[in-house]
XYZ file of C-alpha atoms in Angstrom:
663
model
C 190.249 -52.575 -64.832
C 189.599 -54.094 -68.192
C 188.688 -57.735 -68.447
C 186.727 -57.614 -65.039
C 183.221 -59.098 -64.865
C 180.364 -57.032 -63.321
C 180.554 -58.810 -60.005
C 184.349 -58.417 -59.755
C 184.060 -54.777 -60.608
C 181.385 -54.264 -57.889
C 183.566 -55.975 -55.177
C 186.482 -53.708 -56.175
C 184.402 -50.404 -55.992
C 182.228 -51.283 -52.848
C 183.446 -49.093 -49.875
C 180.226 -48.303 -48.021
C 180.867 -50.949 -45.233
C 182.057 -54.379 -44.529
C 182.062 -56.549 -47.588
C 182.084 -60.384 -47.831
C 183.145 -61.621 -51.331
C 182.151 -65.328 -51.921
C 184.744 -66.357 -54.383
C 184.350 -69.762 -55.945
C 187.339 -71.801 -56.981
C 189.216 -70.153 -59.851
C 186.939 -67.000 -59.858
C 189.729 -64.513 -59.692
C 189.836 -63.645 -56.159
C 193.443 -62.621 -56.042
C 192.932 -60.279 -58.918
C 189.977 -58.727 -57.031
C 192.191 -58.059 -53.833
C 195.051 -56.506 -55.797
C 192.866 -54.347 -58.044
C 191.025 -53.297 -54.873
C 194.181 -52.089 -53.206
C 195.122 -50.173 -56.395
C 191.577 -48.604 -56.402
C 191.962 -47.729 -52.657
C 195.338 -45.911 -53.471
C 194.899 -44.549 -56.897
C 191.231 -43.397 -56.854
C 190.132 -42.973 -53.149
C 193.188 -41.316 -51.584
C 194.097 -43.967 -49.125
C 197.765 -44.024 -48.128
C 199.497 -47.330 -48.899
C 200.689 -47.644 -45.292
C 197.081 -47.503 -44.015
C 196.177 -50.655 -45.959
C 196.807 -54.327 -44.871
C 196.103 -57.435 -46.970
C 196.273 -60.629 -44.821
C 196.714 -64.124 -46.291
C 197.520 -67.481 -44.888
C 200.743 -68.399 -46.456
C 204.062 -66.699 -47.190
C 203.580 -67.907 -50.865
C 200.199 -66.213 -51.059
C 201.500 -62.910 -49.586
C 204.522 -62.982 -52.031
C 202.232 -63.575 -55.033
C 199.934 -60.699 -54.008
C 203.069 -58.365 -53.418
C 204.305 -59.232 -56.831
C 201.009 -58.678 -58.566
C 200.475 -55.197 -56.750
C 204.025 -54.331 -57.638
C 203.056 -54.301 -61.318
C 200.192 -51.761 -60.879
C 201.445 -49.377 -58.114
C 204.798 -47.620 -58.010
C 207.666 -49.312 -56.094
C 207.452 -46.814 -53.320
C 203.713 -47.256 -52.861
C 203.884 -50.974 -53.126
C 206.686 -51.148 -50.643
C 204.483 -49.227 -47.897
C 201.604 -51.682 -48.021
C 201.329 -54.188 -45.290
C 200.831 -57.580 -47.141
C 201.572 -60.437 -44.855
C 200.411 -63.540 -43.130
C 198.260 -63.326 -39.962
C 201.411 -64.448 -37.980
C 203.672 -61.850 -39.623
C 201.277 -59.100 -38.736
C 201.003 -60.505 -35.137
C 204.791 -60.408 -34.811
C 204.831 -56.628 -36.112
C 202.217 -55.657 -33.439
C 204.134 -57.527 -30.677
C 207.589 -56.177 -31.481
C 206.118 -52.616 -31.234
C 203.905 -53.227 -28.259
C 205.952 -55.884 -26.280
C 206.329 -53.598 -23.192
C 202.692 -53.522 -22.581
C 202.665 -57.370 -22.223
C 205.799 -57.702 -20.193
C 208.034 -58.771 -23.081
C 211.159 -57.275 -24.430
C 210.893 -56.387 -28.303
C 213.636 -58.945 -28.892
C 211.475 -61.866 -27.734
C 212.086 -65.337 -29.420
C 209.551 -67.243 -31.580
C 209.821 -70.883 -30.611
C 209.186 -73.567 -33.272
C 207.279 -76.909 -32.603
C 210.395 -78.698 -31.583
C 211.430 -76.145 -28.991
C 207.864 -76.115 -27.556
C 207.615 -79.960 -27.597
C 210.742 -79.970 -25.216
C 209.151 -77.425 -22.826
C 205.855 -79.373 -22.771
C 207.440 -82.632 -22.328
C 209.190 -81.234 -19.136
C 205.899 -79.686 -18.052
C 203.835 -82.842 -18.439
C 206.549 -85.049 -17.111
C 206.589 -87.487 -20.216
C 209.094 -88.237 -22.932
C 206.646 -90.044 -25.079
C 206.749 -88.258 -28.463
C 203.257 -89.289 -29.522
C 201.833 -88.084 -26.215
C 203.574 -84.799 -26.521
C 202.190 -84.307 -29.981
C 198.702 -84.973 -28.746
C 199.217 -82.398 -25.965
C 200.684 -79.809 -28.281
C 197.614 -80.122 -30.496
C 195.221 -79.766 -27.647
C 197.015 -76.766 -26.276
C 197.230 -75.261 -29.719
C 193.407 -75.715 -30.269
C 192.700 -74.135 -26.788
C 194.818 -71.226 -27.596
C 193.151 -70.719 -31.058
C 189.738 -70.892 -29.347
C 190.982 -68.207 -26.683
C 190.742 -70.818 -24.037
C 192.849 -69.941 -20.862
C 194.867 -72.421 -18.800
C 192.221 -71.924 -16.005
C 189.270 -72.518 -18.420
C 191.014 -75.681 -19.952
C 191.148 -77.372 -16.535
C 187.237 -77.162 -16.345
C 186.715 -78.304 -20.026
C 189.157 -81.315 -19.788
C 187.300 -84.588 -19.962
C 189.505 -87.426 -20.905
C 193.119 -88.491 -19.775
C 194.935 -86.518 -22.444
C 192.937 -83.399 -22.041
C 193.548 -83.449 -18.227
C 197.300 -83.954 -18.761
C 197.261 -81.090 -21.285
C 195.350 -78.800 -18.982
C 197.653 -79.632 -16.198
C 200.717 -78.812 -18.356
C 199.241 -75.732 -20.023
C 199.744 -73.267 -17.103
C 203.428 -74.354 -16.456
C 204.263 -74.322 -20.403
C 202.988 -70.818 -20.415
C 204.959 -69.665 -17.447
C 208.062 -71.294 -19.052
C 207.708 -69.606 -22.321
C 207.291 -66.163 -20.476
C 210.435 -66.781 -18.356
C 212.320 -67.550 -21.657
C 211.003 -64.383 -23.160
C 209.352 -66.429 -25.889
C 206.033 -67.033 -27.580
C 204.884 -69.952 -29.736
C 203.052 -69.573 -33.172
C 199.588 -69.443 -31.632
C 200.681 -66.551 -29.444
C 201.380 -64.443 -32.401
C 197.568 -64.111 -32.870
C 196.541 -64.653 -29.298
C 198.671 -62.005 -27.541
C 197.718 -59.125 -30.047
C 193.994 -60.198 -29.112
C 194.804 -60.065 -25.477
C 196.828 -56.702 -25.940
C 193.965 -54.985 -27.875
C 191.335 -56.275 -25.402
C 193.174 -55.022 -22.303
C 194.605 -51.780 -23.801
C 191.792 -49.967 -25.780
C 194.179 -47.180 -26.572
C 196.576 -49.440 -28.354
C 193.665 -50.989 -30.289
C 192.773 -47.486 -31.287
C 196.252 -46.593 -32.443
C 196.403 -49.729 -34.643
C 192.818 -49.179 -36.043
C 193.842 -45.630 -37.046
C 197.054 -47.073 -38.615
C 195.556 -49.916 -40.602
C 192.391 -48.102 -41.985
C 191.358 -50.856 -44.626
C 191.686 -54.527 -44.157
C 191.617 -57.235 -46.960
C 191.419 -60.828 -45.810
C 192.028 -63.627 -48.121
C 190.876 -67.282 -47.500
C 188.400 -65.995 -44.817
C 186.896 -69.516 -44.520
C 190.147 -70.687 -42.822
C 190.093 -68.311 -39.882
C 189.833 -69.645 -36.348
C 188.139 -67.947 -33.449
C 191.353 -66.095 -32.386
C 192.058 -64.685 -35.910
C 188.260 -63.616 -36.090
C 188.642 -61.723 -32.818
C 191.775 -60.017 -34.029
C 190.062 -58.799 -37.272
C 187.114 -57.574 -35.207
C 189.468 -55.642 -32.941
C 191.493 -54.242 -35.832
C 188.524 -53.011 -37.839
C 186.619 -51.676 -34.835
C 183.252 -50.070 -35.230
C 184.044 -48.672 -38.835
C 184.055 -52.285 -40.332
C 186.223 -51.235 -43.119
C 187.116 -54.471 -44.569
C 186.666 -56.925 -47.475
C 186.659 -60.580 -46.535
C 187.298 -62.966 -49.378
C 186.378 -66.613 -48.902
C 184.481 -69.774 -50.108
C 182.584 -72.025 -47.724
C 182.840 -74.747 -50.148
C 186.628 -74.755 -49.605
C 186.723 -74.718 -45.755
C 188.981 -77.820 -45.339
C 191.025 -76.916 -42.198
C 188.502 -77.669 -39.392
C 191.053 -80.171 -37.873
C 193.541 -77.299 -37.226
C 190.987 -74.992 -35.532
C 189.484 -73.284 -38.643
C 185.839 -72.412 -37.954
C 183.379 -72.125 -40.853
C 181.050 -70.443 -38.252
C 183.193 -67.293 -38.833
C 181.359 -67.069 -42.164
C 178.074 -67.713 -40.508
C 178.500 -65.083 -37.796
C 179.611 -62.204 -40.226
C 176.060 -61.106 -41.381
C 174.795 -61.196 -37.775
C 177.699 -59.196 -36.251
C 177.936 -56.787 -39.230
C 174.195 -56.090 -40.040
C 175.186 -53.720 -42.926
C 177.454 -56.618 -44.382
C 177.364 -56.544 -48.276
C 177.745 -60.107 -49.861
C 178.999 -60.389 -53.414
C 179.301 -63.826 -55.282
C 181.880 -64.509 -57.663
C 180.550 -67.577 -59.690
C 182.414 -67.351 -63.066
C 185.298 -69.767 -63.117
C 188.202 -68.880 -65.207
C 190.123 -72.293 -64.751
C 188.243 -75.363 -65.571
C 186.126 -76.765 -68.345
C 182.263 -77.114 -67.977
C 182.491 -80.887 -67.427
C 184.928 -80.525 -64.481
C 182.763 -77.712 -62.825
C 179.519 -79.744 -63.288
C 181.036 -82.579 -61.371
C 182.348 -80.219 -58.683
C 178.931 -78.512 -58.424
C 177.227 -81.946 -58.126
C 179.438 -83.247 -55.257
C 179.206 -80.079 -53.184
C 175.592 -79.867 -53.642
C 175.234 -82.718 -51.080
C 176.477 -80.486 -48.329
C 174.342 -78.094 -46.300
C 174.853 -74.695 -47.892
C 175.745 -71.514 -45.978
C 175.409 -69.427 -49.161
C 174.001 -70.605 -52.431
C 176.372 -70.381 -55.446
C 177.016 -72.410 -58.610
C 180.114 -72.145 -60.551
C 180.037 -71.701 -64.403
C 182.570 -71.399 -67.155
C 183.034 -70.315 -70.681
C 185.958 -72.674 -71.195
C 183.768 -75.075 -73.265
C 182.724 -78.645 -72.467
C 186.145 -80.259 -72.350
C 186.955 -83.972 -72.135
C 185.165 -86.513 -70.133
C 186.231 -87.125 -66.720
C 187.868 -90.487 -66.504
C 187.353 -92.917 -63.434
C 189.669 -95.845 -63.367
C 189.451 -98.901 -61.170
C 192.793 -100.776 -60.571
C 193.428 -104.153 -59.153
C 195.584 -102.794 -56.151
C 197.913 -99.907 -55.358
C 200.802 -101.074 -57.269
C 198.609 -101.202 -60.366
C 197.269 -97.864 -59.682
C 200.709 -96.148 -59.397
C 201.887 -97.837 -62.551
C 198.647 -97.085 -64.563
C 198.741 -93.436 -63.391
C 202.389 -93.030 -64.300
C 201.925 -94.750 -67.748
C 198.818 -92.730 -68.537
C 200.623 -89.516 -67.577
C 203.685 -90.336 -69.786
C 201.461 -91.388 -72.851
C 199.360 -88.132 -72.406
C 202.310 -86.068 -72.259
C 203.782 -87.442 -75.412
C 200.600 -87.389 -77.457
C 199.722 -83.794 -76.332
C 203.367 -82.419 -76.491
C 202.891 -81.008 -72.752
C 205.486 -80.472 -70.019
C 205.831 -82.593 -66.719
C 204.830 -79.488 -64.706
C 201.395 -79.452 -66.394
C 200.545 -82.552 -64.325
C 199.691 -82.981 -60.585
C 199.093 -86.260 -58.768
C 196.908 -85.378 -55.637
C 196.129 -87.698 -52.636
C 194.506 -87.502 -49.246
C 197.427 -88.462 -47.084
C 201.223 -88.127 -47.221
C 201.939 -91.843 -46.982
C 200.196 -92.250 -50.335
C 202.976 -90.522 -52.245
C 205.707 -93.120 -51.684
C 204.553 -95.702 -54.313
C 204.008 -93.085 -56.908
C 207.498 -91.633 -56.316
C 208.890 -95.185 -56.781
C 207.175 -95.658 -60.336
C 208.088 -91.964 -61.246
C 211.741 -92.622 -60.384
C 211.667 -95.846 -62.275
C 210.480 -94.067 -65.572
C 212.926 -91.206 -64.840
C 210.086 -88.806 -64.649
C 211.106 -85.661 -62.578
C 208.822 -84.698 -59.673
C 208.417 -82.329 -56.842
C 206.966 -83.419 -53.497
C 205.118 -80.736 -51.529
C 204.924 -80.888 -47.743
C 208.326 -82.681 -47.522
C 210.865 -81.755 -44.632
C 211.375 -78.139 -44.472
C 214.865 -76.848 -45.024
C 214.734 -75.238 -41.646
C 214.185 -78.534 -39.872
C 217.538 -79.905 -40.909
C 219.891 -80.249 -37.802
C 222.774 -78.118 -39.345
C 220.337 -75.245 -39.975
C 218.845 -75.495 -36.611
C 222.428 -75.356 -35.200
C 223.153 -72.120 -36.833
C 219.831 -70.613 -36.200
C 220.381 -71.304 -32.481
C 223.291 -68.925 -32.537
C 221.145 -66.274 -34.364
C 218.281 -66.603 -31.880
C 220.712 -66.097 -29.142
C 222.098 -62.899 -30.774
C 218.552 -61.567 -30.992
C 217.451 -62.682 -27.526
C 220.031 -63.835 -24.908
C 217.265 -65.060 -22.638
C 216.371 -67.693 -25.115
C 217.285 -70.810 -22.960
C 216.863 -73.671 -25.593
C 218.983 -71.638 -28.087
C 221.576 -71.010 -25.461
C 221.894 -74.853 -24.708
C 222.083 -75.762 -28.302
C 224.704 -73.040 -29.216
C 226.833 -73.686 -26.123
C 227.237 -77.382 -27.027
C 227.294 -77.478 -30.759
C 230.310 -77.468 -31.630
C 231.590 -78.909 -28.246
C 233.654 -76.293 -26.393
C 234.107 -77.955 -22.985
C 230.672 -77.240 -21.664
C 229.443 -80.466 -20.427
C 225.884 -81.670 -19.242
C 226.805 -81.564 -15.459
C 227.884 -77.793 -15.776
C 224.611 -76.955 -17.612
C 222.674 -78.603 -14.829
C 224.266 -76.541 -12.061
C 223.650 -73.500 -14.361
C 219.907 -74.477 -14.921
C 219.391 -74.997 -11.133
C 221.002 -71.736 -10.221
C 219.117 -69.876 -12.984
C 215.866 -71.257 -11.703
C 216.548 -70.185 -8.116
C 217.520 -66.601 -9.422
C 214.627 -66.391 -11.943
C 217.070 -65.407 -14.641
C 218.157 -66.832 -17.973
C 221.033 -69.289 -18.414
C 222.972 -66.510 -20.197
C 222.592 -64.008 -17.351
C 223.191 -66.717 -14.668
C 226.666 -67.634 -16.104
C 227.920 -64.144 -15.500
C 226.719 -63.948 -11.725
C 229.089 -64.121 -8.824
C 226.730 -66.548 -7.077
C 227.164 -69.085 -9.910
C 230.909 -68.735 -9.897
C 231.094 -70.127 -6.364
C 229.148 -73.272 -7.310
C 231.390 -74.580 -10.138
C 235.167 -75.121 -10.610
C 237.195 -72.459 -12.557
C 237.661 -75.050 -15.567
C 233.722 -75.300 -15.706
C 233.224 -71.608 -15.456
C 235.898 -70.469 -17.998
C 234.394 -71.947 -21.217
C 230.876 -70.570 -20.111
C 232.290 -67.048 -19.667
C 234.270 -67.207 -23.012
C 231.046 -68.369 -24.841
C 228.925 -65.593 -23.342
C 231.507 -62.894 -24.057
C 231.805 -64.253 -27.738
C 227.986 -63.927 -27.993
C 228.118 -60.307 -26.549
C 230.797 -59.249 -29.098
C 228.772 -60.827 -31.908
C 225.456 -59.231 -30.631
C 226.911 -55.762 -30.807
C 227.907 -56.328 -34.494
C 224.786 -58.046 -35.434
C 222.648 -55.031 -34.318
C 224.310 -52.572 -36.478
C 226.141 -54.335 -39.446
C 224.537 -56.068 -42.396
C 224.068 -59.767 -42.326
C 226.628 -60.525 -44.991
C 229.452 -59.133 -43.012
C 228.578 -60.802 -39.604
C 227.352 -64.231 -40.566
C 230.570 -65.484 -42.414
C 232.596 -64.294 -39.367
C 230.310 -66.226 -37.012
C 230.638 -69.460 -39.039
C 234.404 -68.921 -38.973
C 234.636 -68.272 -35.463
C 232.652 -71.371 -34.388
C 234.603 -73.481 -36.951
C 231.481 -75.236 -38.005
C 232.789 -76.754 -41.209
C 235.622 -78.536 -39.269
C 233.038 -79.819 -36.699
C 230.998 -81.511 -39.488
C 233.917 -83.217 -41.084
C 235.100 -84.268 -37.681
C 231.711 -85.794 -36.709
C 230.319 -87.186 -40.086
C 231.443 -89.193 -43.180
C 232.838 -87.105 -45.798
C 229.856 -87.168 -48.268
C 227.339 -86.396 -45.353
C 229.520 -83.603 -44.080
C 229.731 -82.142 -47.573
C 226.021 -82.125 -48.019
C 225.361 -80.594 -44.652
C 227.924 -77.900 -45.151
C 226.538 -77.090 -48.546
C 223.056 -76.651 -46.826
C 224.828 -74.276 -44.234
C 226.332 -72.306 -47.207
C 222.941 -72.209 -49.068
C 221.425 -70.875 -45.892
C 224.112 -68.325 -45.203
C 223.870 -67.001 -48.953
C 220.086 -66.779 -48.684
C 220.418 -64.706 -45.399
C 223.066 -62.520 -47.010
C 220.873 -61.962 -50.188
C 217.611 -61.258 -48.082
C 219.761 -58.715 -45.955
C 220.881 -56.996 -48.993
C 217.436 -56.879 -50.551
C 215.494 -55.829 -47.435
C 218.322 -53.555 -46.012
C 218.251 -55.498 -42.635
C 220.704 -56.445 -39.992
C 221.277 -59.941 -38.908
C 219.218 -59.375 -35.768
C 216.277 -58.103 -37.753
C 216.413 -61.043 -40.068
C 216.546 -63.552 -37.334
C 213.365 -62.318 -35.931
C 211.497 -63.261 -39.023
C 213.230 -66.744 -39.681
C 210.868 -68.464 -37.459
C 208.074 -67.363 -39.712
C 209.449 -68.764 -42.861
C 208.260 -72.255 -43.586
C 210.347 -72.803 -46.481
C 213.290 -71.334 -48.147
C 212.186 -68.913 -50.672
C 213.193 -70.825 -53.811
C 212.272 -68.890 -56.852
C 212.662 -71.716 -59.247
C 210.094 -74.125 -57.891
C 207.573 -72.907 -60.474
C 210.209 -73.049 -63.212
C 211.162 -76.707 -62.605
C 209.604 -79.024 -65.226
C 208.370 -81.760 -62.829
C 205.223 -83.495 -61.934
C 203.698 -82.094 -58.734
C 202.967 -84.615 -55.944
C 200.824 -83.043 -53.436
C 198.204 -83.823 -50.638
C 194.785 -82.244 -51.323
C 195.201 -79.844 -48.332
C 198.468 -78.596 -49.647
C 197.045 -78.159 -53.220
C 194.486 -75.559 -52.264
C 194.872 -72.264 -54.143
C 196.822 -74.178 -57.010
C 195.871 -75.178 -60.526
C 197.187 -77.655 -63.102
C 196.088 -78.333 -66.658
C 196.010 -82.085 -65.918
C 195.118 -83.550 -62.432
C 195.193 -87.100 -61.252
C 193.139 -87.802 -58.034
C 194.387 -91.031 -56.654
C 193.121 -93.499 -53.932
C 189.594 -92.158 -53.867
C 188.239 -94.791 -51.671
C 185.993 -95.055 -48.586
C 188.201 -94.900 -45.612
C 190.800 -92.720 -47.332
C 188.459 -90.049 -48.778
C 186.351 -89.718 -46.722
C 188.846 -90.691 -44.083
C 187.876 -93.536 -41.845
C 188.110 -91.183 -38.759
C 185.649 -88.707 -40.323
C 182.431 -90.664 -40.278
C 180.067 -88.094 -38.465
C 178.118 -85.837 -40.709
C 179.987 -82.559 -40.049
C 183.478 -84.248 -40.766
C 182.000 -86.006 -43.902
C 180.978 -82.530 -45.053
C 184.728 -81.259 -44.694
C 185.889 -84.481 -46.522
C 183.398 -83.646 -49.289
C 184.933 -80.055 -49.514
C 188.264 -81.677 -49.763
C 186.925 -83.674 -52.785
C 185.628 -80.429 -54.246
C 188.961 -78.717 -53.758
C 190.710 -81.670 -55.744
C 188.198 -81.559 -58.562
C 188.577 -77.761 -59.071
C 192.463 -77.825 -59.148
C 192.066 -79.359 -62.773
C 191.787 -76.953 -65.642
C 191.479 -79.336 -68.730
C 191.512 -82.899 -67.750
C 190.814 -84.943 -64.554
C 191.613 -88.489 -63.927
C 190.128 -90.146 -60.860
C 191.312 -93.750 -59.574
C 190.657 -96.125 -56.830
C 191.737 -99.681 -55.989
C 189.813 -102.889 -55.490
C 192.203 -103.913 -52.838
C 195.049 -102.148 -51.103
C 198.075 -103.717 -49.589
C 198.653 -102.992 -45.909
C 201.656 -104.607 -44.141
C 201.600 -107.989 -45.664
C 197.973 -108.463 -46.494
C 195.403 -107.065 -48.983
C 192.480 -105.134 -47.615
C 189.261 -105.000 -49.887
C 188.321 -101.400 -51.019
C 185.200 -99.596 -51.917
C 185.106 -96.586 -54.293
C 184.434 -93.355 -52.476
C 180.719 -92.081 -52.186
C 181.975 -88.793 -53.797
C 182.428 -90.614 -57.230
C 178.845 -91.428 -57.412
C 178.044 -87.900 -56.344
C 179.741 -86.465 -59.362
C 176.991 -87.862 -61.601
C 177.547 -90.260 -64.683
C 176.734 -87.932 -67.593
C 180.370 -86.582 -67.985
C 182.332 -89.593 -66.586
C 184.071 -92.390 -68.569
C 184.537 -95.490 -66.348
C 187.376 -97.990 -66.977
C 189.129 -100.917 -65.451
C 187.722 -103.202 -62.669
C 185.683 -106.292 -63.268
C 183.807 -104.946 -66.215
C 186.955 -104.042 -68.105
C 188.319 -106.534 -70.735
C 191.898 -107.783 -69.585
C 194.646 -106.235 -71.700
C 196.499 -108.937 -73.836
C 199.911 -109.072 -72.258
C 201.762 -109.140 -75.625
C 199.712 -106.228 -76.916
C 200.254 -104.234 -73.716
C 204.054 -104.928 -73.951
C 204.346 -104.021 -77.509
C 202.306 -100.809 -76.888
C 204.639 -99.902 -74.027
C 207.693 -100.596 -76.077
C 206.445 -98.365 -78.915
C 205.673 -95.626 -76.308
C 209.290 -95.748 -74.810
C 210.813 -95.782 -78.352
C 208.641 -92.687 -79.332
C 209.809 -91.124 -76.071
C 213.301 -91.853 -76.556
C 213.242 -90.483 -80.052
C 211.479 -87.344 -78.814
C 214.232 -86.728 -76.370
C 216.829 -86.922 -79.221
């Protein structure tokens, strides 16, 4: 435990009751969690299987697993439960499904599946409306609001429509033996509340809980933690009220406020030493966040020296900003002999990325865009996953429809309509209905035959998928459905090639995962829905500039950061004008500032192009809040215009140097 500061050491050793660690940005919280797990196992006699560490992202769970793997033996590390809230929820539900009226092989529906069900329940095909309804129902679920209660709470038109659809939506999910993402937390809460004996069993199994990013928990997650820790209160919650930026998706900073009241013997330890940034960067961050009402008072400090001044640059418009930032980045990289991956361009909203992408491409600068379309959202991957879902749960109706019709096998819409009506009358799944005698009398033999063939094929594959490893079953499945031929028959050659390459990449990944984890295809399928992105090991190794939203950048750090578009209406966002929302936007600015290790460049525009006209812009109030002592201002009306010839000559010289450097 060498190299730990006194506060970190105290947080690791404290076991006399519930503990809240207020960990400021860059204060080494992951190290505290991993070292505490090691302390519990090596010094306190805890069995690794009785410890659970809960994170918010797969990436954070993976990082924690890797770190603890370097301290504990492989056998010990393998027994720990390090997972996201949702993965833990799945584990509980698979084991206790029966108590809630589910089969252990229930399906986890993604957002697109749920949108289809909701569209039907609400009687609307308008995608924007369905998205609003999804968001409302999700927020209700996260706040533990039942369909009945939602009807009383609904005030405006959208809320009333959502409340009306909520009950039918839930019933349909249950009929499909399926759950949505919110249920993965909500149903374990229901389970533990209604079955104290099951709650007791899990409390005895998970005897110590460590929760990362506690400030991001919603009401439902908070309840789950309370039910898991029980009266013992054996937990360490690590969080930072200054980085609570997910209120829009149901996270409730009140969970931090409630802890001391609900656990009177709660110990609070502050980690204020920052190991990431220079003094100037921290001072600016502290100055900004000081304008928020504080739950817990803390001030970050650093031994990393003063560092460079923060630059704030005013640009004429968004084109000039993108060009200026890319030129500045390129020049800085050349002068300092750094790598592209040392730089991040951070912004408030996804749409701001496009113009920076253009200029980076023009200058042949490699970049990675976070928050792009997930690999799992590609149509060809969803096609294959539909088959896998059906193997895992034959009552999964959306998967049945997709798999039965892709590739085409003589099952038309009219046949599926008759099947759907019959299945509805009998209260059985489409898969089961196809085999019933009653259905056979409703369709012609030529309609029935392909359905029975398809069902029998799934049954044969099911039997193999439950006992054989994934690398044996999946290639046979792809061969049997002849998916490659289907792609080449329906797409231009180049598109077909790309899509088939994606399917092969997915199959290789499944096979590799099956080998590593020793899991069957069925077992792997049950976890696919929880994976947001393909586990590509090489993302960190790619030498590329990182483009990211401020929300997606939380938990990350970069030597050199460009915060762009820091204007009123963007940050703070024009829809966040009420005081509590401005406070969350300010925390977002704080997160942005504290991603920087050595240099920080902030920029805004005097005017911004929207459609075909220019809209005047004002710098964000957060720039003034940083203070002026450590800030260097440039550009705008006060700046001297650069002589065009001089500017061009400088640029040419820089490009020549860069070209020479490559050689």
